Each structure stands twice: as C-alpha cells, then as structure tokens.
Short mmCIF file of C-alpha atoms in Angstrom, two decimals:
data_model
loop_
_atom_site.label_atom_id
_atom_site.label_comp_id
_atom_site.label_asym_id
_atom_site.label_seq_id
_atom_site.Cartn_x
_atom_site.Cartn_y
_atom_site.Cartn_z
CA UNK H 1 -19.99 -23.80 14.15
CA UNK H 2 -18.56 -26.41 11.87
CA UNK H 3 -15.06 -26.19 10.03
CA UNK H 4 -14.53 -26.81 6.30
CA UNK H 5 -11.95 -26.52 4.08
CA UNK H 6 -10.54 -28.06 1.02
CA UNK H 7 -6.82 -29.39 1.24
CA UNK H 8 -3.88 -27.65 -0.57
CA UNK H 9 -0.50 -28.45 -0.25
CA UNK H 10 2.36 -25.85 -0.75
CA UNK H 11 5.41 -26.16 -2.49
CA UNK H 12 8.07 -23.62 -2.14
CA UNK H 13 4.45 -20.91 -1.62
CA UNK H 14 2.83 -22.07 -4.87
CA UNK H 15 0.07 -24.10 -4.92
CA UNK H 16 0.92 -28.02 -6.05
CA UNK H 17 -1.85 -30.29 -5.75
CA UNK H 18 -5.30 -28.34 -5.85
CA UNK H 19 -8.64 -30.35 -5.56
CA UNK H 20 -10.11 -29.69 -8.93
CA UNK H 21 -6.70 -31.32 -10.28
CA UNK H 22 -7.36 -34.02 -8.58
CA UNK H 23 -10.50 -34.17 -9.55
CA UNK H 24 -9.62 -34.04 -13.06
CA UNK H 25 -7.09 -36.77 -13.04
CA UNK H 26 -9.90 -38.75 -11.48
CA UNK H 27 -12.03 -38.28 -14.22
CA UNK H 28 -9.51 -39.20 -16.63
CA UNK H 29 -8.92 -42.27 -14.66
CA UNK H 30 -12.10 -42.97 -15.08
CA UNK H 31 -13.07 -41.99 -18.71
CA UNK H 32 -9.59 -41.91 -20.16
CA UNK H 33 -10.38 -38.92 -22.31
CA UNK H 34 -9.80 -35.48 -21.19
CA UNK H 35 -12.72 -33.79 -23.17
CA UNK H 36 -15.11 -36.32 -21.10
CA UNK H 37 -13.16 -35.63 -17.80
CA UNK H 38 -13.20 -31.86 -18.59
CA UNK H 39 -17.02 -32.25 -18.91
CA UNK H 40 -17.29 -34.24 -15.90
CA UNK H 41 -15.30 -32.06 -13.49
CA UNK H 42 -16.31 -29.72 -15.03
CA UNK H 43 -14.12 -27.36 -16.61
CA UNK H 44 -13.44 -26.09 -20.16
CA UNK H 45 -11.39 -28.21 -22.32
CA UNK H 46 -8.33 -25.72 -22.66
CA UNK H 47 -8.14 -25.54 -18.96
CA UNK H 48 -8.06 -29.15 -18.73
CA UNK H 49 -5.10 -29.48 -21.01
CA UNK H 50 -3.59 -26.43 -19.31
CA UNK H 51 -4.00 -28.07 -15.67
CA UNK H 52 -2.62 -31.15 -17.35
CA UNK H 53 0.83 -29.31 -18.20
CA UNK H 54 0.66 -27.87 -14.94
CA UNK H 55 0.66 -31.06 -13.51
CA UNK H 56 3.26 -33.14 -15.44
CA UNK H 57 5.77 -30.07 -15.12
CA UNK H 58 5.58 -29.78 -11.40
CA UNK H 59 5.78 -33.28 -10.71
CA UNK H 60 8.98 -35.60 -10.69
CA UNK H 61 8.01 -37.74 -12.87
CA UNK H 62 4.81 -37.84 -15.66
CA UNK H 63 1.13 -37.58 -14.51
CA UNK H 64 -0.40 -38.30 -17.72
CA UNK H 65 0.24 -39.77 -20.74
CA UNK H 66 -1.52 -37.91 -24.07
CA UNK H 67 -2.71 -39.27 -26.84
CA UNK H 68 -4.05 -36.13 -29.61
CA UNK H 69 -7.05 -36.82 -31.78
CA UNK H 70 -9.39 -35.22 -33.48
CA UNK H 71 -12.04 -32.25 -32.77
CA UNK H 72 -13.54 -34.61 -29.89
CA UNK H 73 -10.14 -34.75 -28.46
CA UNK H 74 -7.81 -37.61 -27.27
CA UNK H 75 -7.06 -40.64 -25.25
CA UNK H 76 -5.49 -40.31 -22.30
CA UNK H 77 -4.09 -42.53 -19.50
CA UNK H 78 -2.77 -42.00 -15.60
CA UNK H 79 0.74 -43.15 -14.90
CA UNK H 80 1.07 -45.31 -11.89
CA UNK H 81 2.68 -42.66 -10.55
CA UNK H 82 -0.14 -40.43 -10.83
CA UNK H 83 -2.40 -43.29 -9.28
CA UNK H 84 0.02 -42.85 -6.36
CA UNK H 85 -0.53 -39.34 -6.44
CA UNK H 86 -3.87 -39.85 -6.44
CA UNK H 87 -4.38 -42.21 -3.33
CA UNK H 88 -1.57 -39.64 -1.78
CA UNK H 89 -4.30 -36.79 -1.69
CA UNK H 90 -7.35 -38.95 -0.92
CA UNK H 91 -5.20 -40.29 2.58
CA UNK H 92 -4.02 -36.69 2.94
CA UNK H 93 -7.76 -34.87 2.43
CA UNK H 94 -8.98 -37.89 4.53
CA UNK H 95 -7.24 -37.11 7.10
CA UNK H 96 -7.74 -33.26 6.53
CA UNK H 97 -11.48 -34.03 7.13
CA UNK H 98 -10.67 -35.62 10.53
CA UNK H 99 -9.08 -32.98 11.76
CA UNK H 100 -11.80 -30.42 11.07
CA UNK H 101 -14.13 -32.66 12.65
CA UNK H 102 -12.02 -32.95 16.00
CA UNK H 103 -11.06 -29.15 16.15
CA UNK H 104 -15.19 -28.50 16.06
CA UNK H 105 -15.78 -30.84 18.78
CA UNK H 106 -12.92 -29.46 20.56
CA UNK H 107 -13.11 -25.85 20.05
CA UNK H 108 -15.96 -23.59 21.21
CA UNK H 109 -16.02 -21.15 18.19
CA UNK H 110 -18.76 -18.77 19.82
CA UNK H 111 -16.48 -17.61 22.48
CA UNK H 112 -14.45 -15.54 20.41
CA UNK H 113 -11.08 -17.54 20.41
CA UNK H 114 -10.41 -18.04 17.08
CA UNK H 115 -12.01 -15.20 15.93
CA UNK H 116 -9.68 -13.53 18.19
CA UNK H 117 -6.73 -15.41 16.43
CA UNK H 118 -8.37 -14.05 13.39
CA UNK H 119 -7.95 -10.33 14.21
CA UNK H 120 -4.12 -10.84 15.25
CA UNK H 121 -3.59 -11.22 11.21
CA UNK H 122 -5.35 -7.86 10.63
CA UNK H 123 -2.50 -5.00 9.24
CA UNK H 124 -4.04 -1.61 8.84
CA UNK H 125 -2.97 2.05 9.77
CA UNK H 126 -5.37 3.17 12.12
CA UNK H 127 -4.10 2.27 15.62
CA UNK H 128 -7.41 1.97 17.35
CA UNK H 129 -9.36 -1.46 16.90
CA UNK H 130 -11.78 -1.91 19.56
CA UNK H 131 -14.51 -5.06 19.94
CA UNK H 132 -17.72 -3.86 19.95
CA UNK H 133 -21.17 -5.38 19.64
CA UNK H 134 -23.94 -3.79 17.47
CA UNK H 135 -26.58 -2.50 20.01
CA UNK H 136 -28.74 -0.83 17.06
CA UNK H 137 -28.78 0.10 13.33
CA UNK H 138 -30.13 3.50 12.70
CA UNK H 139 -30.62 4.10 9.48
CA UNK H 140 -31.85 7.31 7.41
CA UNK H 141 -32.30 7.70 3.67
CA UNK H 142 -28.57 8.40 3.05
CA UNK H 143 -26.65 6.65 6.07
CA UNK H 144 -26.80 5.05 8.96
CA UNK H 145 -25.82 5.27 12.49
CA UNK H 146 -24.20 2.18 14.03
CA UNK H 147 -25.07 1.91 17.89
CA UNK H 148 -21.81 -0.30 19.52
CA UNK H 149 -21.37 -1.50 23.06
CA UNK H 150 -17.34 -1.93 23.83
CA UNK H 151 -16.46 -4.75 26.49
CA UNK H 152 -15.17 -2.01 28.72
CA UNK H 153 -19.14 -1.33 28.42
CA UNK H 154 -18.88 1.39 26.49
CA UNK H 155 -21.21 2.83 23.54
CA UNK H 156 -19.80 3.99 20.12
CA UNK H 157 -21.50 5.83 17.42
CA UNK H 158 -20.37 5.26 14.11
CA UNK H 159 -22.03 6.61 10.56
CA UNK H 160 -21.81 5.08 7.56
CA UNK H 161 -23.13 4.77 4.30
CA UNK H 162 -26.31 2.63 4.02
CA UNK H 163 -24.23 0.39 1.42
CA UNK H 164 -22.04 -0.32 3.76
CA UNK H 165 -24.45 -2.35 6.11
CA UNK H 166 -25.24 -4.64 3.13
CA UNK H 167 -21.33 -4.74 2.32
CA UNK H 168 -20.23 -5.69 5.75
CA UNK H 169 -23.58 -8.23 6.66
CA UNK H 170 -24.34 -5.86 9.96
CA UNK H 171 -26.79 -7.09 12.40
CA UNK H 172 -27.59 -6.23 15.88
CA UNK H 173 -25.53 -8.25 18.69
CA UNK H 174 -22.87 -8.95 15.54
CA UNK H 175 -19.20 -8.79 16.62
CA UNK H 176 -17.13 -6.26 15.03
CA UNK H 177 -14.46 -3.97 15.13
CA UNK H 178 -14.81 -0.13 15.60
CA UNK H 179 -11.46 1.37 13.79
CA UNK H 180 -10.21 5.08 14.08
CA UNK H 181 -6.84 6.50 13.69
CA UNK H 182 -5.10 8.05 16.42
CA UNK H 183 -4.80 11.87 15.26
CA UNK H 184 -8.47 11.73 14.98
CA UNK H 185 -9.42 11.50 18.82
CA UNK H 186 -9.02 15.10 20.20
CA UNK H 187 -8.93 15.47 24.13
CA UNK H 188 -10.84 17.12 26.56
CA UNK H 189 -9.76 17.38 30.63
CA UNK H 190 -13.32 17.84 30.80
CA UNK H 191 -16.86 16.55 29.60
CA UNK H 192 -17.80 19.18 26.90
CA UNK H 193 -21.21 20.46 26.26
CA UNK H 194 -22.70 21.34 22.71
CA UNK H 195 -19.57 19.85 21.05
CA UNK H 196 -21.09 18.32 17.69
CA UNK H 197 -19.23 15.20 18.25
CA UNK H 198 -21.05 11.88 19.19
CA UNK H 199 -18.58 10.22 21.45
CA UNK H 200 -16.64 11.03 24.50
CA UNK H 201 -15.68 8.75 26.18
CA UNK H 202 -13.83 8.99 30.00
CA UNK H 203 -10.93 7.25 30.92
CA UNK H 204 -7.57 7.13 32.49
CA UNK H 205 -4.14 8.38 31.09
CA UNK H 206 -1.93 5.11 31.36
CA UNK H 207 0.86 6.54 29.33
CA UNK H 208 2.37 9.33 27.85
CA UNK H 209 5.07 9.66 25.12
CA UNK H 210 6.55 12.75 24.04
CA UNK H 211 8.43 13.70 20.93
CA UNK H 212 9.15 17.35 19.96
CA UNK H 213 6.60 17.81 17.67
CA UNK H 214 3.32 15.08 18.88
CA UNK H 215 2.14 13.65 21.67
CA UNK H 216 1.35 10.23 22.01
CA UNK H 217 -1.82 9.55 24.93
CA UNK H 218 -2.98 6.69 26.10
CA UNK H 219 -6.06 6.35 28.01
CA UNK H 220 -7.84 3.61 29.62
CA UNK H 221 -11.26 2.46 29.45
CA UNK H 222 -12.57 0.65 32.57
CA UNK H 223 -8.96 -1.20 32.58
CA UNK H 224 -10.50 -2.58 29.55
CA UNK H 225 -10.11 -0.78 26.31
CA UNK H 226 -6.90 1.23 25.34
CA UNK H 227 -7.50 4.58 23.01
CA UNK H 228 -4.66 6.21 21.75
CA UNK H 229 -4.83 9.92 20.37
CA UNK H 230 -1.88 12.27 18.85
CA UNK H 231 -1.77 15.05 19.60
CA UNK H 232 0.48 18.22 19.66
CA UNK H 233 3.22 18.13 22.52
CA UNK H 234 2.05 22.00 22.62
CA UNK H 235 -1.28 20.98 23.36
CA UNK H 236 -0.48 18.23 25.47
CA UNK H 237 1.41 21.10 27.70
CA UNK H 238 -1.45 23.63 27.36
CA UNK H 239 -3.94 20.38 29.18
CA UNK H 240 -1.02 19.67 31.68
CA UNK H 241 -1.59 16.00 30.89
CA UNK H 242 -0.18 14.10 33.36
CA UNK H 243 -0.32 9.82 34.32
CA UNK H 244 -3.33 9.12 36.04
CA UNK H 245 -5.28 11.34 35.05
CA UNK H 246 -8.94 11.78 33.76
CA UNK H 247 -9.54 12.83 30.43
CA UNK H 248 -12.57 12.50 27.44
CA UNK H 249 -11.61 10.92 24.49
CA UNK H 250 -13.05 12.59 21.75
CA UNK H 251 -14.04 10.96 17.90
CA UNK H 252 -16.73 11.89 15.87
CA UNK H 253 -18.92 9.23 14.16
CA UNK H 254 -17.83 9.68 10.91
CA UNK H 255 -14.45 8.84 11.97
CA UNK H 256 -15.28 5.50 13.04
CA UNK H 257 -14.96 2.92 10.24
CA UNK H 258 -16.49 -1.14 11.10
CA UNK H 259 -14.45 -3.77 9.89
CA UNK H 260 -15.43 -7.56 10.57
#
C-alpha cells in the first residue's frame, strides 16, 4: 500500500494555499495571462479570477498584479512575493512527498494499524461495531446475505439490499465493520430453537448496569468481542442475570448494517 496526498495548509480551519492555486499562479508565471493559465491548469476563466481574489485577500501582501483587457482577457504578473510563495509550497509539498514515502516503507498498512486508527474517528449511534471478515456473499434477486467471521471467530449474518454490495465495494475476505444498536440484541439464558433469528451468539456477562427503567448487558465473546444489549431491568430480573454468566446474544440479520 502506497500513501498519497496533496498538501494543504490551514489557516485558522480554512483552507489557504490549495494545489490548483498554486498551480494557477504557476501558469501565470509562466504565460502571464490568466485566460492562458486558466486554460492551462485548467479551470474556467471566472474561477481563475475568483481564485485570484482569493489569493491576494488572504495573503499579507499582493499575489498578483492585474492588468484588464479585452474579451481575450489581461496581462498579468507574480509579485516577488508570490514567487516566494511559490517556492514556499514546492519545499513544503517536497517535503510532503518524503514523508509519504518514509511512512510506506515504515508502516505495514495490511495489518490493520492504521485502518484501526481510522475507525477511532468513526461517530455513530449504534454501540456495537465489531471487525469482521466477509466469509461469503449470498445474494438473491432482491438482497443479499453477508456471511462474516468476527476475530473472536465468530460468524455474523447480515442482509442487505443488493445495492448495497455495489455501494460499499464488498468482497469476500474484505475487512469491515458489522454495526447494530444495543436495544436490538434480545437475550436468551439459553440456545433457542425455531427462533427466526439468524444469529446467537454465546458469551459471557462481563458487566451489568442497572437503571430503573433498562438494563445495560455486556457479554463477552471468546475474551474477544464485547456485545452490548438493553434491555428492560424487569426482564433482566425475570433472566436472573448475574456476572459470569452464560447467555445468547440475539440480532437478527436485518439488524446488522456493514460499514467500511
């Protein structure tokens, strides 16, 4: 896996220097017009005189210097301080470029580090996210049933609309994340038979947190994976649901959503 990315600098959260700017004022360097720098970038010839303002009003001091003409446009020249600008970025995206190429030679991307880094950022409702591999696509003329194997070794059913696989790029042995909410995995002290839903999964209760109305369960998977379920405190009496002890976590595929 190689890294890439183009270089933008903030200032005070908005964007300052962006590389098609740049680009732009090198054009105009070069052809000291802005309607042939605006063809060379490219970009419309409006947007180059808008990017233009942009520049000379964020900047201490001015960028370039106009000259109006005709229909074909006008002259237009860089200020030395916009040369410095210039040379600025190219040192900066330089060494930008360097550092991309040391962080791939340094970082194994496949094992899942970064990627794990990556999910930290995620900020939804639904308070399970588990890791899961695609073991199969099964897919019918309306939906599709998405096999997944959890690291706690685990399998997961989850149905979803055939669109969805297309959406999302799924592929057996792809990485992704099998998301349900809490209030949607019911709880069984023992392993039901004939129940129409498509996972149960066994575990451990690990914790248990009481309010007057809900019950929040924990359960471990393998000392692996962590479900939590709500449920009613009345129901949570009616089990007798005590620490350590073995329970089936209930969901039904079409309460499992993928997100990647």
């Amino acid at each position: 896996m190689e890294f890439s990315s183009s270089l933008t600098l903030l200032n005070s959260k908005t964007p300052f220097l962006l590389e098609k700017r740049i680009l732009l004022l090198e054009a105009i360097l070069e052809h000291g017009s802005i309607s042939k720098a605006a063809k060379a970038v490219p970009m419309s010839y409006k947007s180059a005189w808008d990017a233009i303002n942009s520049i000379n009003n964020l900047c201490d001091n001015t960028v370039v210097l106009r000259e109006t003409g005709g229909i074909g446009g006008g002259g237009a020249s860089i200020t030395e301080y916009g040369k410095n600008l210039i040379q600025s970025y190219t040192i900066l995206q330089k060494e930008h470029t360097k550092f991309l190429e040391k962080l791939t030679t340094l970082t194994d991307f496949n094992s899942g580090n970064l990627k794990s880094l990556q999910r930290f950022t995620m900020q939804i409702s639904a308070r399970n996210q588990i890791l899961a591999k695609i073991e199969a696509i099964n897919i019918d003329k309306v939906n599709a049933n998405i096999v997944l194997k959890t690291k706690s070794n685990q399998r997961l059913v989850s149905s979803i609309s055939k669109n969805s696989i297309e959406n999302l790029v799924l592929e057996k042995n792809k990485e992704v994340l099998a998301i349900f909410k809490s209030n949607n995995v019911m709880i069984s002290t023992n392993n039901v038979k004939g129940f129409s839903a498509r996972n149960k999964i066994k575990g451990l209760i690990n914790k248990l947190t009481f309010s007057e109305v809900s019950c929040e369960v924990n359960i471990l998977i393998n000392d692996t994976d962590v479900i939590t379920s709500v449920i009613t405190t009345e129901a949570a009496k009616e089990l007798e649901l005590k620490i350590g002890q073995e329970v089936y976590a209930i969901i039904k595929s079409s309460d499992i959503m993928i997100g990647n």
